[in-house]
Amino acid sequence: MAFTNEQLERYSRHIILKEVGAKGQKKLSQAKVLIIGAGGLGAPAALYLAAAGVGTIGIVDADEVDLSNLQRQVIHTTADIGKPKVQSAKETMEAINPDVTVNTYHTFVTSANVLDLIGDYDFILDGTDNFPAKFLINDACVMAKKPFSHAGIIRFKGQLMTYVPGQGPCYRCVFKNPPPKDAVPTCKQAGVIGAMGGVIGSLQAMEAVKYIVGAGDLLTGYLLTFDALKMEWHKVKLPSDTSKCPVCGDHPTITELVDYEQAECDMKK
Amino acid sequence: MADFNITDTVDITDVNCPITFVKAKVALEELNDGDILEIRLNDGEPVQNVPRSLKEEGHKVLELTKNDDGTYRLIVQKVGD
């Protein structure tokens, strides 16, 4: 595929970069990234990936845009309230960049559909807001050998790590099991500063782009944490021995996907 | 004008900075190490910046000559894969 002059102009700031170039930009245009959750994390990630010219972007979310989302979910506007988030996200992404094909999946991720959802994609972004989904996405990505970016945000804090098969620990290596339901507050109960989604979701998009073009070092084997009140970042080295992990270890004991129970306040009414 | 074994030619007179360099860079990426690219470029900013940027990327600028129509002809040898 040759770039048109218009595409050369659109992607010029990428192509000029030694680490990207036309080859990297072509890789982006041929890449397929799945974003699970069109919320605080997924919204900025989707905007940057669409703007970057990632050729195919899938987006999964069962919810409709709610007024309380708009403080941080910057891909949706006031006029989108009531619309499926995936539809609203698709419209914004296509408006930014008509080169991009957006696939929408208006559903929750479950043990029954997650392998089908991730199957067609090269890189997965976990932008979900609950532990059951995070463990489910981790286990599915390990089983299907898909690289993914994990992230979580709450209050003034955020964290992320990247899993690439065979290159370091998975989410379950670090966090063995979901906490007991209601033991940990969700964003709904605890609150979250809007810009945190922008900070951490943008870093997830950054990891996806670096993975696709093959530039630099990913957050494999590290958990990056951010405390906005103290303006402190920590890059925590994770234990490199994954052999005993129940899902990505040498003798996995988790060989089927689990739907953990959700905290009741998060269930759909 | 020396004789070069030109592999490909690109015309960057139809675009402005920084797309001039981008277009030249994209054309070079398609070539192999040692191949020679002929670039047609405008006077002024392109002549000042494009050869310099290509040198910074590690390529070899072999010749820059003025054409009869006021444009320039830049001969670059690709260095690296």
Tab-separated table of C-alpha atoms in Angstrom:
chain	number	residue	atom	x	y	z
A	1	MET	CA	0.000	0.000	0.000
A	2	ALA	CA	1.385	3.387	-0.975
A	3	PHE	CA	0.510	6.454	1.048
A	4	THR	CA	-1.353	9.289	-0.635
A	5	ASN	CA	0.026	12.807	-0.202
A	6	GLU	CA	-2.843	13.420	2.220
A	7	GLN	CA	-1.857	10.400	4.302
A	8	LEU	CA	1.792	11.452	4.250
A	9	GLU	CA	0.662	14.781	5.660
A	10	ARG	CA	-1.704	13.248	8.230
A	11	TYR	CA	0.981	10.898	9.550
A	12	SER	CA	4.003	13.128	8.851
A	13	ARG	CA	4.905	13.619	12.524
A	14	HIS	CA	5.032	9.826	12.887
A	15	ILE	CA	6.856	9.106	9.634
A	16	ILE	CA	9.549	11.658	10.457
A	17	LEU	CA	10.403	9.676	13.589
A	18	LYS	CA	13.285	7.227	13.038
A	19	GLU	CA	11.529	4.672	15.269
A	20	VAL	CA	8.341	4.785	13.180
A	21	GLY	CA	9.024	5.817	9.596
A	22	ALA	CA	6.839	4.772	6.692
A	23	LYS	CA	7.380	1.131	7.632
A	24	GLY	CA	6.039	1.682	11.133
A	25	GLN	CA	3.124	3.711	9.837
A	26	LYS	CA	2.280	0.874	7.443
A	27	LYS	CA	2.401	-1.575	10.337
A	28	LEU	CA	-0.033	0.668	12.209
A	29	SER	CA	-2.388	0.779	9.243
A	30	GLN	CA	-2.347	-3.020	9.070
A	31	ALA	CA	-2.721	-3.535	12.833
A	32	LYS	CA	-5.832	-4.609	14.710
A	33	VAL	CA	-6.310	-3.440	18.286
A	34	LEU	CA	-9.219	-4.338	20.566
A	35	ILE	CA	-10.231	-1.929	23.314
A	36	ILE	CA	-12.363	-3.487	26.051
A	37	GLY	CA	-14.319	-0.727	27.762
A	38	ALA	CA	-15.189	2.616	26.161
A	39	GLY	CA	-14.893	4.472	29.464
A	40	GLY	CA	-12.293	6.530	31.309
A	41	LEU	CA	-9.341	4.518	29.953
A	42	GLY	CA	-10.785	3.331	26.654
A	43	ALA	CA	-11.932	6.780	25.541
A	44	PRO	CA	-8.526	8.495	25.333
A	45	ALA	CA	-6.870	5.284	24.137
A	46	ALA	CA	-9.393	4.988	21.303
A	47	LEU	CA	-8.888	8.633	20.310
A	48	TYR	CA	-5.104	8.274	20.087
A	49	LEU	CA	-5.188	4.920	18.303
A	50	ALA	CA	-7.652	6.250	15.726
A	51	ALA	CA	-5.597	9.397	15.259
A	52	ALA	CA	-2.453	7.258	14.904
A	53	GLY	CA	-4.018	5.406	11.978
A	54	VAL	CA	-4.362	1.954	13.530
A	55	GLY	CA	-6.177	0.267	10.658
A	56	THR	CA	-8.752	-1.745	12.588
A	57	ILE	CA	-9.962	-0.873	16.052
A	58	GLY	CA	-12.490	-3.021	17.889
A	59	ILE	CA	-14.354	-1.593	20.857
A	60	VAL	CA	-16.354	-3.577	23.407
A	61	ASP	CA	-18.814	-2.059	25.876
A	62	ALA	CA	-22.333	-2.972	26.969
A	63	ASP	CA	-23.234	0.429	28.397
A	64	GLU	CA	-24.927	3.539	27.107
A	65	VAL	CA	-23.434	7.002	27.557
A	66	ASP	CA	-24.529	8.479	30.884
A	67	LEU	CA	-24.267	12.088	32.031
A	68	SER	CA	-21.926	11.008	34.851
A	69	ASN	CA	-19.477	9.561	32.274
A	70	LEU	CA	-18.729	12.854	30.583
A	71	GLN	CA	-16.413	14.189	33.315
A	72	ARG	CA	-13.713	11.817	32.010
A	73	GLN	CA	-14.857	9.752	29.000
A	74	VAL	CA	-13.724	12.314	26.459
A	75	ILE	CA	-14.738	10.387	23.342
A	76	HIS	CA	-18.445	10.986	24.143
A	77	THR	CA	-20.292	14.302	24.109
A	78	THR	CA	-23.426	15.609	25.792
A	79	ALA	CA	-25.369	14.904	22.595
A	80	ASP	CA	-24.389	11.206	22.880
A	81	ILE	CA	-26.179	10.598	26.199
A	82	GLY	CA	-28.311	7.467	25.905
A	83	LYS	CA	-26.420	6.175	22.873
A	84	PRO	CA	-24.458	2.893	23.116
A	85	LYS	CA	-20.915	3.884	24.082
A	86	VAL	CA	-19.483	1.757	21.282
A	87	GLN	CA	-21.576	3.649	18.718
A	88	SER	CA	-20.623	7.035	20.124
A	89	ALA	CA	-16.939	6.017	20.222
A	90	LYS	CA	-17.073	4.744	16.638
A	91	GLU	CA	-18.564	8.020	15.379
A	92	THR	CA	-15.864	10.094	17.078
A	93	MET	CA	-13.022	7.853	15.867
A	94	GLU	CA	-14.280	7.892	12.284
A	95	ALA	CA	-14.673	11.659	12.442
A	96	ILE	CA	-11.033	11.980	13.531
A	97	ASN	CA	-9.686	9.575	10.935
A	98	PRO	CA	-11.667	8.098	8.036
A	99	ASP	CA	-8.746	5.699	7.348
A	100	VAL	CA	-9.749	3.665	10.395
A	101	THR	CA	-12.217	0.756	10.420
A	102	VAL	CA	-14.057	0.534	13.730
A	103	ASN	CA	-15.772	-2.698	14.810
A	104	THR	CA	-18.277	-2.347	17.646
A	105	TYR	CA	-19.307	-5.034	20.134
A	106	HIS	CA	-22.244	-3.881	22.262
A	107	THR	CA	-21.822	-6.507	24.990
A	108	PHE	CA	-20.147	-7.302	28.305
A	109	VAL	CA	-17.062	-9.515	28.122
A	110	THR	CA	-17.817	-12.952	29.548
A	111	SER	CA	-16.112	-16.312	29.643
A	112	ALA	CA	-18.401	-17.310	26.775
A	113	ASN	CA	-17.447	-14.513	24.344
A	114	VAL	CA	-14.004	-13.202	25.310
A	115	LEU	CA	-11.941	-15.645	23.216
A	116	ASP	CA	-14.045	-14.889	20.141
A	117	LEU	CA	-13.718	-11.159	20.758
A	118	ILE	CA	-9.929	-11.119	21.111
A	119	GLY	CA	-9.308	-13.759	18.449
A	120	ASP	CA	-9.008	-11.395	15.479
A	121	TYR	CA	-6.835	-8.788	17.166
A	122	ASP	CA	-3.068	-8.279	17.519
A	123	PHE	CA	-3.100	-6.327	20.782
A	124	ILE	CA	-5.726	-5.924	23.502
A	125	LEU	CA	-6.313	-2.940	25.800
A	126	ASP	CA	-8.045	-3.662	29.085
A	127	GLY	CA	-9.948	-0.507	29.903
A	128	THR	CA	-12.495	-2.171	32.171
A	129	ASP	CA	-13.485	-0.948	35.607
A	130	ASN	CA	-13.872	-4.163	37.593
A	131	PHE	CA	-11.771	-7.076	38.823
A	132	PRO	CA	-13.814	-9.948	37.345
A	133	ALA	CA	-13.325	-8.496	33.844
A	134	LYS	CA	-9.619	-7.828	34.468
A	135	PHE	CA	-8.939	-11.433	35.519
A	136	LEU	CA	-11.069	-12.746	32.674
A	137	ILE	CA	-9.189	-10.651	30.088
A	138	ASN	CA	-5.827	-11.669	31.552
A	139	ASP	CA	-6.635	-15.374	31.536
A	140	ALA	CA	-8.100	-15.226	28.029
A	141	CYS	CA	-5.091	-13.325	26.656
A	142	VAL	CA	-2.690	-15.817	28.276
A	143	MET	CA	-4.633	-18.774	26.874
A	144	ALA	CA	-4.933	-17.234	23.394
A	145	LYS	CA	-1.308	-15.957	23.505
A	146	LYS	CA	-2.344	-12.342	22.941
A	147	PRO	CA	-0.340	-9.370	24.209
A	148	PHE	CA	-2.354	-6.890	26.248
A	149	SER	CA	-2.129	-3.763	28.327
A	150	HIS	CA	-3.663	-3.864	31.787
A	151	ALA	CA	-4.604	-0.619	33.511
A	152	GLY	CA	-6.624	0.559	36.457
A	153	ILE	CA	-7.521	3.972	37.837
A	154	ILE	CA	-9.153	5.132	41.046
A	155	ARG	CA	-9.276	8.481	42.900
A	156	PHE	CA	-5.937	10.172	42.101
A	157	LYS	CA	-4.082	6.952	41.313
A	158	GLY	CA	-3.439	4.868	38.267
A	159	GLN	CA	-1.368	1.868	37.243
A	160	LEU	CA	-0.556	-0.142	34.167
A	161	MET	CA	1.495	-3.095	32.978
A	162	THR	CA	1.955	-4.889	29.690
A	163	TYR	CA	1.811	-8.615	29.083
A	164	VAL	CA	3.497	-10.181	26.084
A	165	PRO	CA	3.393	-13.988	25.893
A	166	GLY	CA	6.691	-15.475	27.024
A	167	GLN	CA	8.204	-12.117	27.923
A	168	GLY	CA	7.250	-11.709	31.556
A	169	PRO	CA	4.579	-12.016	34.198
A	170	CYS	CA	0.842	-11.789	33.589
A	171	TYR	CA	-1.667	-9.878	35.720
A	172	ARG	CA	-2.441	-13.025	37.712
A	173	CYS	CA	1.252	-13.578	38.501
A	174	VAL	CA	1.074	-10.288	40.394
A	175	PHE	CA	-2.497	-10.251	41.681
A	176	LYS	CA	-3.409	-13.860	42.394
A	177	ASN	CA	-7.194	-13.540	42.664
A	178	PRO	CA	-9.858	-10.842	42.598
A	179	PRO	CA	-10.380	-9.222	46.002
A	180	PRO	CA	-13.565	-10.250	47.840
A	181	LYS	CA	-16.489	-8.366	46.326
A	182	ASP	CA	-17.166	-5.049	48.059
A	183	ALA	CA	-13.705	-5.193	49.702
A	184	VAL	CA	-12.389	-2.673	47.215
A	185	PRO	CA	-14.437	0.332	46.148
A	186	THR	CA	-15.128	0.897	42.453
A	187	CYS	CA	-14.790	4.243	40.690
A	188	LYS	CA	-18.495	4.702	41.135
A	189	GLN	CA	-18.141	4.551	44.917
A	190	ALA	CA	-14.666	6.038	45.298
A	191	GLY	CA	-14.520	8.636	42.551
A	192	VAL	CA	-11.749	9.231	40.045
A	193	ILE	CA	-10.116	12.396	38.773
A	194	GLY	CA	-11.071	12.773	35.104
A	195	ALA	CA	-7.603	13.461	33.743
A	196	MET	CA	-6.341	10.182	35.250
A	197	GLY	CA	-8.095	8.303	32.455
A	198	GLY	CA	-6.281	10.559	30.001
A	199	VAL	CA	-2.889	9.908	31.601
A	200	ILE	CA	-3.155	6.142	31.940
A	201	GLY	CA	-5.353	5.450	28.888
A	202	SER	CA	-2.921	7.414	26.718
A	203	LEU	CA	-0.064	5.296	28.075
A	204	GLN	CA	-1.996	2.175	27.083
A	205	ALA	CA	-2.294	3.578	23.559
A	206	MET	CA	1.448	4.330	23.706
A	207	GLU	CA	2.217	0.708	24.592
A	208	ALA	CA	-0.009	-0.551	21.757
A	209	VAL	CA	1.714	1.736	19.233
A	210	LYS	CA	5.201	0.771	20.462
A	211	TYR	CA	4.280	-2.913	20.295
A	212	ILE	CA	2.992	-2.551	16.736
A	213	VAL	CA	5.948	-0.575	15.369
A	214	GLY	CA	8.466	-2.478	17.501
A	215	ALA	CA	9.981	0.602	19.149
A	216	GLY	CA	11.672	0.754	22.530
A	217	ASP	CA	10.890	-1.246	25.650
A	218	LEU	CA	7.405	-2.193	26.786
A	219	LEU	CA	6.145	-2.366	30.372
A	220	THR	CA	6.619	-6.132	30.368
A	221	GLY	CA	7.873	-7.263	33.762
A	222	TYR	CA	7.052	-3.902	35.319
A	223	LEU	CA	4.076	-2.236	36.965
A	224	LEU	CA	4.047	1.514	36.464
A	225	THR	CA	2.111	3.402	39.121
A	226	PHE	CA	1.160	7.063	39.246
A	227	ASP	CA	0.059	9.126	42.231
A	228	ALA	CA	-1.269	12.440	40.939
A	229	LEU	CA	-1.561	14.109	44.346
A	230	LYS	CA	2.140	13.599	44.988
A	231	MET	CA	3.033	13.682	41.290
A	232	GLU	CA	5.022	10.488	41.827
A	233	TRP	CA	5.679	7.710	39.342
A	234	HIS	CA	7.052	4.325	40.349
A	235	LYS	CA	8.238	1.679	37.936
A	236	VAL	CA	8.079	-1.456	40.047
A	237	LYS	CA	10.039	-4.471	38.818
A	238	LEU	CA	7.864	-7.580	39.017
A	239	PRO	CA	9.191	-11.036	39.961
A	240	SER	CA	10.424	-12.665	36.773
A	241	ASP	CA	9.685	-16.247	37.827
A	242	THR	CA	6.327	-17.060	36.247
A	243	SER	CA	6.700	-20.833	36.530
A	244	LYS	CA	4.245	-21.199	39.423
A	245	CYS	CA	1.510	-18.920	38.057
A	246	PRO	CA	-1.827	-20.764	37.953
A	247	VAL	CA	-2.525	-19.507	34.436
A	248	CYS	CA	0.730	-18.614	32.612
A	249	GLY	CA	3.038	-20.918	34.635
A	250	ASP	CA	4.597	-24.246	33.704
A	251	HIS	CA	1.734	-26.310	35.103
A	252	PRO	CA	-1.394	-24.178	34.881
A	253	THR	CA	-4.254	-25.102	37.209
A	254	ILE	CA	-6.600	-22.557	35.634
A	255	THR	CA	-7.385	-23.987	32.233
A	256	GLU	CA	-10.914	-22.666	31.839
A	257	LEU	CA	-12.185	-19.121	31.982
A	258	VAL	CA	-13.973	-17.987	35.137
A	259	ASP	CA	-16.724	-15.391	35.519
A	260	TYR	CA	-16.084	-14.048	39.003
A	261	GLU	CA	-18.971	-12.500	40.885
A	262	GLN	CA	-19.409	-8.751	40.500
A	263	ALA	CA	-19.923	-6.366	43.398
A	264	GLU	CA	-23.651	-5.777	43.575
A	265	CYS	CA	-23.528	-2.006	43.165
A	266	ASP	CA	-21.903	-2.558	39.749
A	267	MET	CA	-24.590	-4.819	38.403
A	268	LYS	CA	-26.908	-3.389	35.827
A	269	LYS	CA	-30.272	-2.387	37.207
B	1	MET	CA	26.285	16.139	-14.473
B	2	ALA	CA	27.640	12.764	-13.370
B	3	ASP	CA	25.933	9.597	-14.482
B	4	PHE	CA	24.153	7.712	-11.729
B	5	ASN	CA	22.493	4.308	-11.759
B	6	ILE	CA	19.150	5.623	-10.546
B	7	THR	CA	16.816	3.099	-8.881
B	8	ASP	CA	13.812	5.360	-8.340
B	9	THR	CA	12.683	8.931	-8.784
B	10	VAL	CA	10.394	10.980	-6.579
B	11	ASP	CA	8.901	14.414	-7.197
B	12	ILE	CA	8.437	16.447	-4.015
B	13	THR	CA	7.597	19.744	-5.696
B	14	ASP	CA	3.878	19.119	-5.084
B	15	VAL	CA	4.119	19.249	-1.275
B	16	ASN	CA	5.327	21.620	1.455
B	17	CYS	CA	7.526	21.221	4.543
B	18	PRO	CA	7.683	18.857	6.317
B	19	ILE	CA	5.934	16.600	3.792
B	20	THR	CA	8.786	17.232	1.344
B	21	PHE	CA	11.163	15.325	3.622
B	22	VAL	CA	8.489	12.769	4.531
B	23	LYS	CA	7.878	11.950	0.867
B	24	ALA	CA	11.615	11.593	0.192
B	25	LYS	CA	12.037	9.461	3.296
B	26	VAL	CA	9.160	7.171	2.309
B	27	ALA	CA	10.670	6.706	-1.174
B	28	LEU	CA	14.047	5.832	0.379
B	29	GLU	CA	12.458	3.296	2.738
B	30	GLU	CA	11.282	1.332	-0.302
B	31	LEU	CA	14.858	0.982	-1.578
B	32	ASN	CA	17.733	-1.298	-0.606
B	33	ASP	CA	21.095	-0.382	0.860
B	34	GLY	CA	23.229	1.311	-1.820
B	35	ASP	CA	20.309	2.117	-4.155
B	36	ILE	CA	20.145	5.604	-5.615
B	37	LEU	CA	17.131	7.914	-5.413
B	38	GLU	CA	16.635	10.913	-7.653
B	39	ILE	CA	14.550	13.675	-6.071
B	40	ARG	CA	13.002	16.659	-7.866
B	41	LEU	CA	12.558	19.507	-5.405
B	42	ASN	CA	11.817	23.220	-5.284
B	43	ASP	CA	14.242	26.040	-4.559
B	44	GLY	CA	14.210	27.638	-1.109
B	45	GLU	CA	13.156	25.707	1.966
B	46	PRO	CA	13.240	22.219	0.328
B	47	VAL	CA	16.765	22.718	-1.032
B	48	GLN	CA	17.898	24.017	2.371
B	49	ASN	CA	16.301	21.350	4.531
B	50	VAL	CA	15.733	18.102	2.624
B	51	PRO	CA	19.397	17.251	1.855
B	52	ARG	CA	20.364	18.082	5.443
B	53	SER	CA	17.569	15.944	6.927
B	54	LEU	CA	18.473	13.015	4.666
B	55	LYS	CA	22.117	13.293	5.769
B	56	GLU	CA	20.973	13.298	9.404
B	57	GLU	CA	19.182	10.011	8.711
B	58	GLY	CA	22.523	8.591	7.607
B	59	HIS	CA	22.056	8.640	3.817
B	60	LYS	CA	24.680	9.895	1.370
B	61	VAL	CA	23.915	13.035	-0.635
B	62	LEU	CA	25.834	12.604	-3.901
B	63	GLU	CA	24.803	15.597	-5.967
B	64	LEU	CA	22.520	18.626	-6.061
B	65	THR	CA	22.053	20.366	-9.419
B	66	LYS	CA	19.717	23.030	-10.752
B	67	ASN	CA	17.273	22.078	-13.499
B	68	ASP	CA	16.400	24.372	-16.392
B	69	ASP	CA	12.892	24.965	-14.985
B	70	GLY	CA	14.226	26.371	-11.672
B	71	THR	CA	13.678	23.168	-9.689
B	72	TYR	CA	16.548	21.098	-8.314
B	73	ARG	CA	17.708	17.526	-8.797
B	74	LEU	CA	19.038	15.788	-5.689
B	75	ILE	CA	20.836	12.448	-5.923
B	76	VAL	CA	20.878	10.417	-2.699
B	77	GLN	CA	22.320	7.015	-1.967
B	78	LYS	CA	20.488	4.936	0.599
B	79	VAL	CA	22.557	3.794	3.569
B	80	GLY	CA	21.120	0.967	5.681
B	81	ASP	CA	18.116	-1.326	5.310
